[in-house]
Amino acid sequence: MFVVFDLDGTLADIRHRVHLVRGTKPNWDAFFAACVHDVPNWPVVASLKAHLQAGHRVEIWSARSDQVRRETEEWLACDAGVAPMLMTHMRASGDNTPDVALKRYWLAQLHEVNRPDLVYDDRQRVVDMWRAEGITCFQVAPNWEAAERIIAPTEDPLLTVMVGPSGAGKSRWCAGWEHVISSDALRYEFTGRIQDQSRNEDVFVALHRIARARLASGLPVIIDATNLRRRDRLACASLAPPWANVRYVVVDRPLDVKIRDGGWRNDVILPNGKTLVVAHHERMQSILPEALRGDGLPNVTVVDARTSKDIAPRQAA
């Protein structure tokens, strides 16, 4: 088994220094330098040692800057009693990449067969990323930034995630906006037909890469896809920087209206014998409560745009 442990907030209790990165002017240098005063999170340290004793491969992946690598290795050896060689990944000094993106990048460097089987982490956004990647993640502590964001969020959401079944009117809601990334549009580019599902993996890899690049540059994004699976919504939400607000726009119309306007969607028969429109409609009813709660993510607000009438296009501000 391959097990990865986070450091700050997971192996190390950092509550004494989180005040250094709260508010609008976080002092990250001071935050990292204060790591020498951390207290080991002994239950998690014990779990790490138990994995080692069981013969498991164990690594520590930390978004802590390697400007304090020496201090970190001394803390691991002297305070936690953990071999410093387990620290295989640290943030390069001067790198400001959000930890979600940084750990996803490290994960992407591994071949599929070498991916971790289990991760111990604490921050909600990172935990959501691991789980969205299909990796079991134990969240070892309450999210230390949940009560107060590290950096004041932007007033308007940087990322909008559309949520709704096929034919619900998502694209009509997006009409007039210039920063829409549409799965249907990408599907057409890959296959020549928006109803062709044969290259969906390529479609969503491309969608996420485009969205991530825009968001990393501070540019707004609307992701126009069904996002009926919680895993898909979490994967989209984790693309945004940690300081950014995310908005779910939940869209739907009555089933008879969707069938009336369904076009080719009514001709797609799924393995369960139901049409795409009917299957998506039923799936929407089951996921609606969690979607309207923003999947429990602290930085997600929800716009309930469901209506019994045709949805009029929104115009960009």
PDB file of C-alpha atoms in Angstrom:
ATOM      1  CA  MET A   1       0.000   0.000   0.000  1.00  0.00           C
ATOM      2  CA  PHE A   2       1.174   3.525  -0.856  1.00  0.00           C
ATOM      3  CA  VAL A   3       0.167   6.109   1.771  1.00  0.00           C
ATOM      4  CA  VAL A   4       0.698   9.886   1.616  1.00  0.00           C
ATOM      5  CA  PHE A   5       0.617  12.184   4.648  1.00  0.00           C
ATOM      6  CA  ASP A   6       0.201  15.946   4.590  1.00  0.00           C
ATOM      7  CA  LEU A   7       2.282  17.927   7.099  1.00  0.00           C
ATOM      8  CA  ASP A   8       0.764  21.276   8.162  1.00  0.00           C
ATOM      9  CA  GLY A   9      -2.458  20.620  10.044  1.00  0.00           C
ATOM     10  CA  THR A  10      -2.056  16.855   9.659  1.00  0.00           C
ATOM     11  CA  LEU A  11       1.191  15.596  11.186  1.00  0.00           C
ATOM     12  CA  ALA A  12       1.850  19.021  12.739  1.00  0.00           C
ATOM     13  CA  ASP A  13      -0.531  21.059  14.912  1.00  0.00           C
ATOM     14  CA  ILE A  14      -0.297  24.570  13.404  1.00  0.00           C
ATOM     15  CA  ARG A  15      -3.067  26.334  15.301  1.00  0.00           C
ATOM     16  CA  HIS A  16      -0.554  28.591  17.044  1.00  0.00           C
ATOM     17  CA  ARG A  17       0.489  30.215  13.735  1.00  0.00           C
ATOM     18  CA  VAL A  18      -2.575  30.323  11.482  1.00  0.00           C
ATOM     19  CA  HIS A  19      -3.245  33.920  12.582  1.00  0.00           C
ATOM     20  CA  LEU A  20      -0.171  34.902  10.539  1.00  0.00           C
ATOM     21  CA  VAL A  21      -1.980  34.152   7.275  1.00  0.00           C
ATOM     22  CA  ARG A  22      -5.446  35.399   8.075  1.00  0.00           C
ATOM     23  CA  GLY A  23      -6.849  38.644   6.726  1.00  0.00           C
ATOM     24  CA  THR A  24      -5.940  40.508   3.552  1.00  0.00           C
ATOM     25  CA  LYS A  25      -2.145  40.634   4.130  1.00  0.00           C
ATOM     26  CA  PRO A  26      -0.974  37.133   4.974  1.00  0.00           C
ATOM     27  CA  ASN A  27       2.650  36.800   6.087  1.00  0.00           C
ATOM     28  CA  TRP A  28       3.625  33.459   4.623  1.00  0.00           C
ATOM     29  CA  ASP A  29       7.330  33.799   5.464  1.00  0.00           C
ATOM     30  CA  ALA A  30       6.499  34.230   9.150  1.00  0.00           C
ATOM     31  CA  PHE A  31       3.946  31.422   8.943  1.00  0.00           C
ATOM     32  CA  PHE A  32       6.531  28.984   7.588  1.00  0.00           C
ATOM     33  CA  ALA A  33       9.290  30.152   9.955  1.00  0.00           C
ATOM     34  CA  ALA A  34       7.063  29.470  12.981  1.00  0.00           C
ATOM     35  CA  CYS A  35       6.891  25.771  12.063  1.00  0.00           C
ATOM     36  CA  VAL A  36       9.709  25.099  14.553  1.00  0.00           C
ATOM     37  CA  HIS A  37       7.180  25.605  17.360  1.00  0.00           C
ATOM     38  CA  ASP A  38       4.638  23.096  16.026  1.00  0.00           C
ATOM     39  CA  VAL A  39       3.456  20.293  18.283  1.00  0.00           C
ATOM     40  CA  PRO A  40       3.158  16.844  16.688  1.00  0.00           C
ATOM     41  CA  ASN A  41      -0.370  15.616  16.105  1.00  0.00           C
ATOM     42  CA  TRP A  42       0.409  12.393  17.923  1.00  0.00           C
ATOM     43  CA  PRO A  43      -2.523  10.214  16.749  1.00  0.00           C
ATOM     44  CA  VAL A  44      -1.628  10.966  13.123  1.00  0.00           C
ATOM     45  CA  VAL A  45       2.094  10.477  13.746  1.00  0.00           C
ATOM     46  CA  ALA A  46       1.240   7.120  15.323  1.00  0.00           C
ATOM     47  CA  SER A  47      -0.779   6.207  12.229  1.00  0.00           C
ATOM     48  CA  LEU A  48       2.199   7.034  10.011  1.00  0.00           C
ATOM     49  CA  LYS A  49       4.461   4.806  12.122  1.00  0.00           C
ATOM     50  CA  ALA A  50       1.898   1.998  12.038  1.00  0.00           C
ATOM     51  CA  HIS A  51       1.868   2.106   8.239  1.00  0.00           C
ATOM     52  CA  LEU A  52       5.667   1.908   8.217  1.00  0.00           C
ATOM     53  CA  GLN A  53       5.624  -1.056  10.592  1.00  0.00           C
ATOM     54  CA  ALA A  54       3.105  -2.761   8.306  1.00  0.00           C
ATOM     55  CA  GLY A  55       5.607  -2.461   5.470  1.00  0.00           C
ATOM     56  CA  HIS A  56       3.665   0.165   3.546  1.00  0.00           C
ATOM     57  CA  ARG A  57       5.294   2.768   1.346  1.00  0.00           C
ATOM     58  CA  VAL A  58       4.903   6.118   3.131  1.00  0.00           C
ATOM     59  CA  GLU A  59       5.661   9.607   1.828  1.00  0.00           C
ATOM     60  CA  ILE A  60       5.017  13.135   3.132  1.00  0.00           C
ATOM     61  CA  TRP A  61       3.752  15.659   0.590  1.00  0.00           C
ATOM     62  CA  SER A  62       3.675  19.201   1.924  1.00  0.00           C
ATOM     63  CA  ALA A  63       2.832  22.575   0.402  1.00  0.00           C
ATOM     64  CA  ARG A  64       5.109  24.107   3.049  1.00  0.00           C
ATOM     65  CA  SER A  65       7.909  26.117   1.415  1.00  0.00           C
ATOM     66  CA  ASP A  66      11.267  24.389   1.177  1.00  0.00           C
ATOM     67  CA  GLN A  67      12.833  27.601   2.464  1.00  0.00           C
ATOM     68  CA  VAL A  68      12.360  25.913   5.834  1.00  0.00           C
ATOM     69  CA  ARG A  69      13.392  22.434   4.694  1.00  0.00           C
ATOM     70  CA  ARG A  70      16.222  22.191   7.255  1.00  0.00           C
ATOM     71  CA  GLU A  71      13.904  23.242  10.098  1.00  0.00           C
ATOM     72  CA  THR A  72      11.252  20.838   8.850  1.00  0.00           C
ATOM     73  CA  GLU A  73      13.600  17.868   8.677  1.00  0.00           C
ATOM     74  CA  GLU A  74      14.905  18.635  12.174  1.00  0.00           C
ATOM     75  CA  TRP A  75      11.327  18.836  13.483  1.00  0.00           C
ATOM     76  CA  LEU A  76      10.401  15.521  11.876  1.00  0.00           C
ATOM     77  CA  ALA A  77      13.440  13.761  13.354  1.00  0.00           C
ATOM     78  CA  CYS A  78      13.602  15.371  16.804  1.00  0.00           C
ATOM     79  CA  ASP A  79      10.001  16.272  17.629  1.00  0.00           C
ATOM     80  CA  ALA A  80       7.907  13.721  15.761  1.00  0.00           C
ATOM     81  CA  GLY A  81      10.427  10.877  15.595  1.00  0.00           C
ATOM     82  CA  VAL A  82       9.886  10.466  11.867  1.00  0.00           C
ATOM     83  CA  ALA A  83      12.629   9.876   9.295  1.00  0.00           C
ATOM     84  CA  PRO A  84      13.186  13.108   7.290  1.00  0.00           C
ATOM     85  CA  MET A  85      13.696  11.052   4.141  1.00  0.00           C
ATOM     86  CA  LEU A  86       9.923  10.483   4.070  1.00  0.00           C
ATOM     87  CA  MET A  87       9.533  14.150   3.063  1.00  0.00           C
ATOM     88  CA  THR A  88       9.504  13.672  -0.709  1.00  0.00           C
ATOM     89  CA  HIS A  89       7.570  16.765  -1.846  1.00  0.00           C
ATOM     90  CA  MET A  90       7.742  20.383  -0.686  1.00  0.00           C
ATOM     91  CA  ARG A  91       6.752  23.649  -2.334  1.00  0.00           C
ATOM     92  CA  ALA A  92       9.677  25.345  -4.087  1.00  0.00           C
ATOM     93  CA  SER A  93      10.697  28.609  -2.454  1.00  0.00           C
ATOM     94  CA  GLY A  94       8.868  31.518  -4.090  1.00  0.00           C
ATOM     95  CA  ASP A  95       6.197  29.269  -5.638  1.00  0.00           C
ATOM     96  CA  ASN A  96       2.694  30.572  -4.899  1.00  0.00           C
ATOM     97  CA  THR A  97       0.730  27.766  -6.564  1.00  0.00           C
ATOM     98  CA  PRO A  98      -2.386  26.911  -4.492  1.00  0.00           C
ATOM     99  CA  ASP A  99      -1.854  23.680  -2.577  1.00  0.00           C
ATOM    100  CA  VAL A 100      -4.764  21.973  -4.353  1.00  0.00           C
ATOM    101  CA  ALA A 101      -3.160  22.581  -7.744  1.00  0.00           C
ATOM    102  CA  LEU A 102       0.312  21.763  -6.429  1.00  0.00           C
ATOM    103  CA  LYS A 103      -0.672  18.362  -5.032  1.00  0.00           C
ATOM    104  CA  ARG A 104      -2.730  17.544  -8.106  1.00  0.00           C
ATOM    105  CA  TYR A 105       0.360  18.347 -10.204  1.00  0.00           C
ATOM    106  CA  TRP A 106       2.530  16.026  -8.096  1.00  0.00           C
ATOM    107  CA  LEU A 107      -0.113  13.336  -8.430  1.00  0.00           C
ATOM    108  CA  ALA A 108      -0.199  13.790 -12.216  1.00  0.00           C
ATOM    109  CA  GLN A 109       3.537  13.049 -12.403  1.00  0.00           C
ATOM    110  CA  LEU A 110       2.926   9.498 -11.215  1.00  0.00           C
ATOM    111  CA  HIS A 111       1.950   6.642 -13.483  1.00  0.00           C
ATOM    112  CA  GLU A 112      -1.565   5.354 -12.857  1.00  0.00           C
ATOM    113  CA  VAL A 113      -0.281   2.188 -11.148  1.00  0.00           C
ATOM    114  CA  ASN A 114       1.846   4.248  -8.731  1.00  0.00           C
ATOM    115  CA  ARG A 115      -0.907   6.532  -7.428  1.00  0.00           C
ATOM    116  CA  PRO A 116      -1.406   6.628  -3.645  1.00  0.00           C
ATOM    117  CA  ASP A 117      -3.938   4.224  -2.204  1.00  0.00           C
ATOM    118  CA  LEU A 118      -4.632   6.373   0.845  1.00  0.00           C
ATOM    119  CA  VAL A 119      -4.010   9.986   1.889  1.00  0.00           C
ATOM    120  CA  TYR A 120      -4.160  11.715   5.277  1.00  0.00           C
ATOM    121  CA  ASP A 121      -4.919  15.443   4.924  1.00  0.00           C
ATOM    122  CA  ASP A 122      -6.854  18.206   6.678  1.00  0.00           C
ATOM    123  CA  ARG A 123      -7.867  21.193   4.496  1.00  0.00           C
ATOM    124  CA  GLN A 124     -11.301  20.687   2.970  1.00  0.00           C
ATOM    125  CA  ARG A 125     -10.346  21.812  -0.523  1.00  0.00           C
ATOM    126  CA  VAL A 126      -7.404  19.420  -0.657  1.00  0.00           C
ATOM    127  CA  VAL A 127      -9.430  16.562   0.807  1.00  0.00           C
ATOM    128  CA  ASP A 128     -12.078  17.169  -1.851  1.00  0.00           C
ATOM    129  CA  MET A 129      -9.405  17.074  -4.552  1.00  0.00           C
ATOM    130  CA  TRP A 130      -8.039  13.705  -3.433  1.00  0.00           C
ATOM    131  CA  ARG A 131     -11.523  12.237  -3.305  1.00  0.00           C
ATOM    132  CA  ALA A 132     -12.404  13.718  -6.690  1.00  0.00           C
ATOM    133  CA  GLU A 133      -9.336  11.932  -8.035  1.00  0.00           C
ATOM    134  CA  GLY A 134     -10.742   8.664  -6.734  1.00  0.00           C
ATOM    135  CA  ILE A 135      -8.276   8.335  -3.836  1.00  0.00           C
ATOM    136  CA  THR A 136      -9.438   7.503  -0.307  1.00  0.00           C
ATOM    137  CA  CYS A 137      -8.626  10.408   2.013  1.00  0.00           C
ATOM    138  CA  PHE A 138      -8.891  10.529   5.791  1.00  0.00           C
ATOM    139  CA  GLN A 139      -9.587  14.092   6.969  1.00  0.00           C
ATOM    140  CA  VAL A 140      -7.708  14.213  10.261  1.00  0.00           C
ATOM    141  CA  ALA A 141      -8.772  17.590  11.662  1.00  0.00           C
ATOM    142  CA  PRO A 142     -11.388  20.310  11.182  1.00  0.00           C
ATOM    143  CA  ASN A 143     -10.594  22.558   8.262  1.00  0.00           C
ATOM    144  CA  TRP A 144      -8.353  25.204   9.891  1.00  0.00           C
ATOM    145  CA  GLU A 145      -9.422  27.959   7.514  1.00  0.00           C
ATOM    146  CA  ALA A 146     -13.168  27.269   7.564  1.00  0.00           C
ATOM    147  CA  ALA A 147     -14.067  29.866  10.200  1.00  0.00           C
ATOM    148  CA  GLU A 148     -12.195  32.646   8.482  1.00  0.00           C
ATOM    149  CA  ARG A 149     -10.763  32.617   4.974  1.00  0.00           C
ATOM    150  CA  ILE A 150      -7.018  33.078   4.668  1.00  0.00           C
ATOM    151  CA  ILE A 151      -7.403  35.824   2.100  1.00  0.00           C
ATOM    152  CA  ALA A 152     -10.473  37.990   1.669  1.00  0.00           C
ATOM    153  CA  PRO A 153     -12.471  36.460  -1.180  1.00  0.00           C
ATOM    154  CA  THR A 154     -13.445  38.345  -4.263  1.00  0.00           C
ATOM    155  CA  GLU A 155     -16.948  39.811  -4.139  1.00  0.00           C
ATOM    156  CA  ASP A 156     -18.043  38.111  -7.346  1.00  0.00           C
ATOM    157  CA  PRO A 157     -17.475  34.378  -7.870  1.00  0.00           C
ATOM    158  CA  LEU A 158     -14.421  33.647  -9.987  1.00  0.00           C
ATOM    159  CA  LEU A 159     -15.785  30.236 -10.927  1.00  0.00           C
ATOM    160  CA  THR A 160     -19.384  29.358 -11.798  1.00  0.00           C
ATOM    161  CA  VAL A 161     -20.298  25.680 -12.042  1.00  0.00           C
ATOM    162  CA  MET A 162     -23.525  24.886 -13.864  1.00  0.00           C
ATOM    163  CA  VAL A 163     -25.520  21.983 -12.395  1.00  0.00           C
ATOM    164  CA  GLY A 164     -28.447  20.523 -14.287  1.00  0.00           C
ATOM    165  CA  PRO A 165     -29.609  17.603 -16.416  1.00  0.00           C
ATOM    166  CA  SER A 166     -29.502  17.396 -20.169  1.00  0.00           C
ATOM    167  CA  GLY A 167     -31.948  19.852 -21.710  1.00  0.00           C
ATOM    168  CA  ALA A 168     -32.415  21.865 -18.507  1.00  0.00           C
ATOM    169  CA  GLY A 169     -31.424  25.192 -20.051  1.00  0.00           C
ATOM    170  CA  LYS A 170     -27.866  25.597 -18.763  1.00  0.00           C
ATOM    171  CA  SER A 171     -26.527  26.969 -22.034  1.00  0.00           C
ATOM    172  CA  ARG A 172     -29.405  29.432 -22.260  1.00  0.00           C
ATOM    173  CA  TRP A 173     -28.559  30.663 -18.773  1.00  0.00           C
ATOM    174  CA  CYS A 174     -24.950  31.189 -19.916  1.00  0.00           C
ATOM    175  CA  ALA A 175     -25.898  33.045 -23.098  1.00  0.00           C
ATOM    176  CA  GLY A 176     -24.230  36.437 -23.401  1.00  0.00           C
ATOM    177  CA  TRP A 177     -21.201  35.549 -21.280  1.00  0.00           C
ATOM    178  CA  GLU A 178     -17.796  35.353 -22.935  1.00  0.00           C
ATOM    179  CA  HIS A 179     -15.988  33.139 -20.449  1.00  0.00           C
ATOM    180  CA  VAL A 180     -18.042  29.947 -20.831  1.00  0.00           C
ATOM    181  CA  ILE A 181     -16.271  26.598 -21.237  1.00  0.00           C
ATOM    182  CA  SER A 182     -18.810  24.154 -22.635  1.00  0.00           C
ATOM    183  CA  SER A 183     -18.455  20.379 -22.631  1.00  0.00           C
ATOM    184  CA  ASP A 184     -20.758  20.215 -25.673  1.00  0.00           C
ATOM    185  CA  ALA A 185     -18.541  22.650 -27.589  1.00  0.00           C
ATOM    186  CA  LEU A 186     -15.419  20.667 -26.722  1.00  0.00           C
ATOM    187  CA  ARG A 187     -17.165  17.415 -27.627  1.00  0.00           C
ATOM    188  CA  TYR A 188     -17.930  18.877 -31.052  1.00  0.00           C
ATOM    189  CA  GLU A 189     -14.282  19.880 -31.497  1.00  0.00           C
ATOM    190  CA  PHE A 190     -13.107  16.366 -30.623  1.00  0.00           C
ATOM    191  CA  THR A 191     -15.708  14.330 -32.523  1.00  0.00           C
ATOM    192  CA  GLY A 192     -17.646  16.630 -34.843  1.00  0.00           C
ATOM    193  CA  ARG A 193     -20.921  15.848 -33.047  1.00  0.00           C
ATOM    194  CA  ILE A 194     -22.023  17.103 -29.635  1.00  0.00           C
ATOM    195  CA  GLN A 195     -23.975  13.879 -29.045  1.00  0.00           C
ATOM    196  CA  ASP A 196     -20.885  11.688 -29.558  1.00  0.00           C
ATOM    197  CA  GLN A 197     -19.795  10.504 -26.086  1.00  0.00           C
ATOM    198  CA  SER A 198     -16.855   8.385 -27.293  1.00  0.00           C
ATOM    199  CA  ARG A 199     -14.152  10.860 -26.218  1.00  0.00           C
ATOM    200  CA  ASN A 200     -15.648  12.180 -23.006  1.00  0.00           C
ATOM    201  CA  GLU A 201     -12.440  11.580 -21.046  1.00  0.00           C
ATOM    202  CA  ASP A 202     -10.499  13.794 -23.456  1.00  0.00           C
ATOM    203  CA  VAL A 203     -13.281  16.376 -23.356  1.00  0.00           C
ATOM    204  CA  PHE A 204     -13.180  16.789 -19.578  1.00  0.00           C
ATOM    205  CA  VAL A 205      -9.391  16.676 -19.338  1.00  0.00           C
ATOM    206  CA  ALA A 206      -9.324  19.568 -21.807  1.00  0.00           C
ATOM    207  CA  LEU A 207     -12.141  21.402 -20.010  1.00  0.00           C
ATOM    208  CA  HIS A 208     -10.338  21.237 -16.670  1.00  0.00           C
ATOM    209  CA  ARG A 209      -7.014  22.303 -18.147  1.00  0.00           C
ATOM    210  CA  ILE A 210      -8.530  25.336 -19.849  1.00  0.00           C
ATOM    211  CA  ALA A 211     -10.486  26.305 -16.731  1.00  0.00           C
ATOM    212  CA  ARG A 212      -7.470  25.863 -14.448  1.00  0.00           C
ATOM    213  CA  ALA A 213      -5.277  28.035 -16.678  1.00  0.00           C
ATOM    214  CA  ARG A 214      -7.847  30.846 -16.765  1.00  0.00           C
ATOM    215  CA  LEU A 215      -8.530  30.707 -13.044  1.00  0.00           C
ATOM    216  CA  ALA A 216      -4.820  30.685 -12.178  1.00  0.00           C
ATOM    217  CA  SER A 217      -4.555  33.953 -14.102  1.00  0.00           C
ATOM    218  CA  GLY A 218      -7.472  35.468 -12.200  1.00  0.00           C
ATOM    219  CA  LEU A 219      -9.866  35.203 -15.162  1.00  0.00           C
ATOM    220  CA  PRO A 220     -13.497  34.199 -14.550  1.00  0.00           C
ATOM    221  CA  VAL A 221     -14.858  30.892 -15.797  1.00  0.00           C
ATOM    222  CA  ILE A 222     -18.316  29.378 -16.252  1.00  0.00           C
ATOM    223  CA  ILE A 223     -18.243  25.591 -16.652  1.00  0.00           C
ATOM    224  CA  ASP A 224     -21.222  24.529 -18.745  1.00  0.00           C
ATOM    225  CA  ALA A 225     -21.706  20.800 -18.167  1.00  0.00           C
ATOM    226  CA  THR A 226     -24.272  18.656 -16.363  1.00  0.00           C
ATOM    227  CA  ASN A 227     -22.128  18.058 -13.253  1.00  0.00           C
ATOM    228  CA  LEU A 228     -24.726  15.649 -11.896  1.00  0.00           C
ATOM    229  CA  ARG A 229     -22.108  13.612 -10.031  1.00  0.00           C
ATOM    230  CA  ARG A 230     -20.774  15.045  -6.782  1.00  0.00           C
ATOM    231  CA  ARG A 231     -17.298  13.932  -7.829  1.00  0.00           C
ATOM    232  CA  ASP A 232     -17.532  16.082 -10.951  1.00  0.00           C
ATOM    233  CA  ARG A 233     -18.718  19.140  -9.016  1.00  0.00           C
ATOM    234  CA  LEU A 234     -15.933  18.777  -6.458  1.00  0.00           C
ATOM    235  CA  ALA A 235     -13.364  18.405  -9.233  1.00  0.00           C
ATOM    236  CA  CYS A 236     -14.619  21.638 -10.808  1.00  0.00           C
ATOM    237  CA  ALA A 237     -14.731  23.532  -7.499  1.00  0.00           C
ATOM    238  CA  SER A 238     -11.172  22.499  -6.653  1.00  0.00           C
ATOM    239  CA  LEU A 239      -9.907  24.219  -9.820  1.00  0.00           C
ATOM    240  CA  ALA A 240     -10.480  27.646  -8.239  1.00  0.00           C
ATOM    241  CA  PRO A 241      -7.748  29.308  -6.157  1.00  0.00           C
ATOM    242  CA  PRO A 242      -8.281  28.924  -2.389  1.00  0.00           C
ATOM    243  CA  TRP A 243      -9.175  32.611  -1.965  1.00  0.00           C
ATOM    244  CA  ALA A 244     -11.853  32.585  -4.649  1.00  0.00           C
ATOM    245  CA  ASN A 245     -15.608  32.281  -4.321  1.00  0.00           C
ATOM    246  CA  VAL A 246     -17.326  29.530  -6.287  1.00  0.00           C
ATOM    247  CA  ARG A 247     -20.964  29.593  -7.376  1.00  0.00           C
ATOM    248  CA  TYR A 248     -23.195  26.667  -8.268  1.00  0.00           C
ATOM    249  CA  VAL A 249     -26.063  27.581 -10.591  1.00  0.00           C
ATOM    250  CA  VAL A 250     -28.697  24.844 -10.323  1.00  0.00           C
ATOM    251  CA  VAL A 251     -30.906  24.764 -13.410  1.00  0.00           C
ATOM    252  CA  ASP A 252     -33.794  22.525 -14.368  1.00  0.00           C
ATOM    253  CA  ARG A 253     -37.141  22.468 -16.170  1.00  0.00           C
ATOM    254  CA  PRO A 254     -40.154  20.127 -15.951  1.00  0.00           C
ATOM    255  CA  LEU A 255     -39.662  16.757 -17.616  1.00  0.00           C
ATOM    256  CA  ASP A 256     -42.363  17.343 -20.232  1.00  0.00           C
ATOM    257  CA  VAL A 257     -40.643  20.573 -21.308  1.00  0.00           C
ATOM    258  CA  LYS A 258     -37.274  18.844 -21.559  1.00  0.00           C
ATOM    259  CA  ILE A 259     -38.787  16.050 -23.642  1.00  0.00           C
ATOM    260  CA  ARG A 260     -40.562  18.602 -25.846  1.00  0.00           C
ATOM    261  CA  ASP A 261     -37.327  20.453 -26.560  1.00  0.00           C
ATOM    262  CA  GLY A 262     -34.999  17.467 -26.240  1.00  0.00           C
ATOM    263  CA  GLY A 263     -34.307  16.864 -29.928  1.00  0.00           C
ATOM    264  CA  TRP A 264     -31.471  14.368 -30.371  1.00  0.00           C
ATOM    265  CA  ARG A 265     -31.308  13.812 -26.612  1.00  0.00           C
ATOM    266  CA  ASN A 266     -34.594  11.871 -26.827  1.00  0.00           C
ATOM    267  CA  ASP A 267     -32.947   9.475 -29.301  1.00  0.00           C
ATOM    268  CA  VAL A 268     -30.055   8.521 -26.998  1.00  0.00           C
ATOM    269  CA  ILE A 269     -30.962   5.274 -25.234  1.00  0.00           C
ATOM    270  CA  LEU A 270     -28.826   4.353 -22.247  1.00  0.00           C
ATOM    271  CA  PRO A 271     -28.010   0.750 -21.186  1.00  0.00           C
ATOM    272  CA  ASN A 272     -30.830   0.873 -18.621  1.00  0.00           C
ATOM    273  CA  GLY A 273     -33.296   1.394 -21.484  1.00  0.00           C
ATOM    274  CA  LYS A 274     -34.113   4.999 -20.580  1.00  0.00           C
ATOM    275  CA  THR A 275     -33.546   7.998 -22.779  1.00  0.00           C
ATOM    276  CA  LEU A 276     -30.818  10.453 -21.851  1.00  0.00           C
ATOM    277  CA  VAL A 277     -33.420  13.063 -20.896  1.00  0.00           C
ATOM    278  CA  VAL A 278     -35.371  10.755 -18.578  1.00  0.00           C
ATOM    279  CA  ALA A 279     -32.264   9.261 -16.971  1.00  0.00           C
ATOM    280  CA  HIS A 280     -30.778  12.690 -16.306  1.00  0.00           C
ATOM    281  CA  HIS A 281     -34.083  13.960 -14.942  1.00  0.00           C
ATOM    282  CA  GLU A 282     -34.237  11.130 -12.403  1.00  0.00           C
ATOM    283  CA  ARG A 283     -30.601  11.585 -11.445  1.00  0.00           C
ATOM    284  CA  MET A 284     -31.213  15.296 -10.884  1.00  0.00           C
ATOM    285  CA  GLN A 285     -33.954  14.608  -8.362  1.00  0.00           C
ATOM    286  CA  SER A 286     -31.628  12.408  -6.306  1.00  0.00           C
ATOM    287  CA  ILE A 287     -28.671  14.836  -6.248  1.00  0.00           C
ATOM    288  CA  LEU A 288     -30.690  18.037  -5.817  1.00  0.00           C
ATOM    289  CA  PRO A 289     -30.445  18.304  -1.996  1.00  0.00           C
ATOM    290  CA  GLU A 290     -26.648  18.031  -1.901  1.00  0.00           C
ATOM    291  CA  ALA A 291     -26.231  20.352  -4.893  1.00  0.00           C
ATOM    292  CA  LEU A 292     -28.434  22.999  -3.255  1.00  0.00           C
ATOM    293  CA  ARG A 293     -26.211  22.738  -0.172  1.00  0.00           C
ATOM    294  CA  GLY A 294     -23.148  23.435  -2.296  1.00  0.00           C
ATOM    295  CA  ASP A 295     -21.864  19.959  -1.404  1.00  0.00           C
ATOM    296  CA  GLY A 296     -20.993  21.377   2.001  1.00  0.00           C
ATOM    297  CA  LEU A 297     -18.059  23.386   0.650  1.00  0.00           C
ATOM    298  CA  PRO A 298     -17.459  26.586   2.681  1.00  0.00           C
ATOM    299  CA  ASN A 299     -16.578  28.765  -0.328  1.00  0.00           C
ATOM    300  CA  VAL A 300     -19.565  27.739  -2.497  1.00  0.00           C
ATOM    301  CA  THR A 301     -22.741  29.774  -2.833  1.00  0.00           C
ATOM    302  CA  VAL A 302     -25.757  28.401  -4.669  1.00  0.00           C
ATOM    303  CA  VAL A 303     -28.145  30.074  -7.087  1.00  0.00           C
ATOM    304  CA  ASP A 304     -31.344  28.070  -7.474  1.00  0.00           C
ATOM    305  CA  ALA A 305     -32.313  28.941 -11.040  1.00  0.00           C
ATOM    306  CA  ARG A 306     -34.942  26.229 -11.496  1.00  0.00           C
ATOM    307  CA  THR A 307     -38.146  27.449 -13.070  1.00  0.00           C
ATOM    308  CA  SER A 308     -41.336  26.034 -14.523  1.00  0.00           C
ATOM    309  CA  LYS A 309     -40.952  28.348 -17.505  1.00  0.00           C
ATOM    310  CA  ASP A 310     -38.392  28.512 -20.266  1.00  0.00           C
ATOM    311  CA  ILE A 311     -35.176  29.999 -18.937  1.00  0.00           C
ATOM    312  CA  ALA A 312     -34.306  33.376 -20.427  1.00  0.00           C
ATOM    313  CA  PRO A 313     -30.674  34.060 -21.329  1.00  0.00           C
ATOM    314  CA  ARG A 314     -28.619  36.041 -18.825  1.00  0.00           C
ATOM    315  CA  GLN A 315     -26.596  38.904 -20.174  1.00  0.00           C
ATOM    316  CA  ALA A 316     -23.082  39.675 -19.038  1.00  0.00           C
ATOM    317  CA  ALA A 317     -22.740  42.611 -16.691  1.00  0.00           C
TER     318      ALA A 317
END
